[in-house]
Amino acid sequence: MNSGPIRLLLADDDKDDCLFFAEALEELPLSTHLTTVHDGEQLMQFLTKKAEQLPHVLFLDLNIPRKNGLECLSEIRLNKKLKQLFVITCFTKTVRITTFANPLSFRNLKK
């Protein structure tokens, strides 16, 4: 990774959750750049057409509208440019780390 900020992409339709996420990032001693999209169509449009550089990490709410998170994950997995993207999936109160070859639970990641 280069010395620039960590590029994060948050796909979540809940504006309060987006605000909470951004505020939590500000508390970390890291240089980050957060981009937020609010539905699956915006997400895929951003990843395939608008992003000059891919994010280092995608935080994906599986319950986003217009194209749900599972549909987006399927498209990401099939796209050669995107399939190495590190994805953290979230829904309700569950967080799951997904690297397509090796899904890990957040609890195990913390250990």
XYZ file of C-alpha atoms in Angstrom:
111
model
C 0.000 0.000 0.000
C 1.304 3.474 -0.775
C 1.733 6.278 1.741
C -1.537 7.985 0.786
C -4.777 7.670 2.722
C -6.546 4.342 3.001
C -9.376 4.441 0.452
C -12.627 3.149 1.956
C -15.945 2.699 0.202
C -19.131 2.393 2.265
C -22.273 1.074 0.576
C -25.144 1.710 2.985
C -28.562 3.300 2.565
C -28.949 4.257 6.231
C -27.760 7.850 6.565
C -27.376 7.559 10.352
C -25.124 4.514 9.935
C -23.078 6.401 7.330
C -22.652 9.332 9.701
C -21.692 7.029 12.580
C -19.156 5.256 10.343
C -17.572 8.558 9.256
C -17.398 9.798 12.852
C -15.787 6.532 13.987
C -13.159 6.870 11.245
C -12.269 10.346 12.489
C -11.407 8.822 15.869
C -8.810 6.493 14.363
C -5.152 7.524 14.062
C -5.222 6.704 10.341
C -5.339 8.765 7.192
C -8.471 7.671 5.323
C -10.576 8.790 2.392
C -14.219 7.685 2.668
C -16.587 7.505 -0.290
C -20.220 6.597 0.347
C -22.860 5.181 -2.006
C -26.437 4.446 -1.006
C -27.610 1.581 -3.212
C -26.275 -1.347 -5.190
C -26.598 0.311 -8.574
C -24.574 3.313 -7.377
C -22.001 0.913 -5.950
C -21.476 -1.035 -9.159
C -21.488 2.161 -11.237
C -18.801 3.614 -8.972
C -16.632 0.489 -9.017
C -16.849 -0.129 -12.742
C -16.983 3.377 -14.213
C -16.311 6.227 -11.798
C -13.497 5.104 -9.519
C -10.099 6.329 -10.661
C -8.600 3.956 -8.093
C -10.351 1.063 -6.430
C -10.899 1.309 -2.698
C -8.619 -0.657 -0.418
C -11.713 -1.896 1.439
C -15.426 -2.016 0.620
C -17.882 -2.031 3.547
C -21.061 -3.481 2.041
C -24.496 -3.516 3.652
C -26.179 -6.635 2.265
C -29.620 -5.015 2.566
C -29.017 -2.023 0.282
C -31.806 -1.169 -2.187
C -32.039 -1.351 -6.008
C -29.470 -4.162 -6.166
C -28.829 -6.005 -2.931
C -25.407 -6.722 -1.523
C -25.403 -10.378 -2.563
C -26.102 -9.407 -6.170
C -23.256 -6.882 -5.976
C -20.916 -9.506 -4.495
C -21.721 -11.854 -7.371
C -20.905 -9.151 -9.912
C -17.699 -8.237 -8.070
C -16.615 -11.881 -7.995
C -17.137 -12.245 -11.750
C -15.314 -9.025 -12.684
C -11.561 -9.538 -13.219
C -10.806 -5.953 -12.190
C -12.830 -6.221 -8.949
C -12.508 -9.788 -7.743
C -9.450 -9.052 -5.571
C -11.330 -6.290 -3.733
C -11.365 -6.752 0.050
C -15.018 -6.714 1.155
C -16.510 -6.484 4.621
C -20.193 -7.348 4.530
C -22.618 -6.019 7.125
C -26.294 -6.396 7.851
C -28.286 -5.540 10.934
C -25.811 -6.252 13.746
C -23.638 -8.821 11.978
C -20.262 -8.135 10.395
C -18.475 -10.655 8.201
C -15.090 -10.289 6.523
C -15.159 -11.647 2.987
C -12.174 -12.472 0.896
C -13.776 -14.671 -1.701
C -11.449 -17.604 -1.126
C -11.521 -17.419 2.663
C -14.438 -15.827 4.575
C -13.599 -14.974 8.183
C -15.848 -13.919 11.001
C -15.095 -10.599 12.674
C -14.757 -12.424 16.004
C -11.960 -14.612 14.608
C -10.287 -11.645 12.958
C -10.023 -9.853 16.317
C -8.214 -12.840 17.920
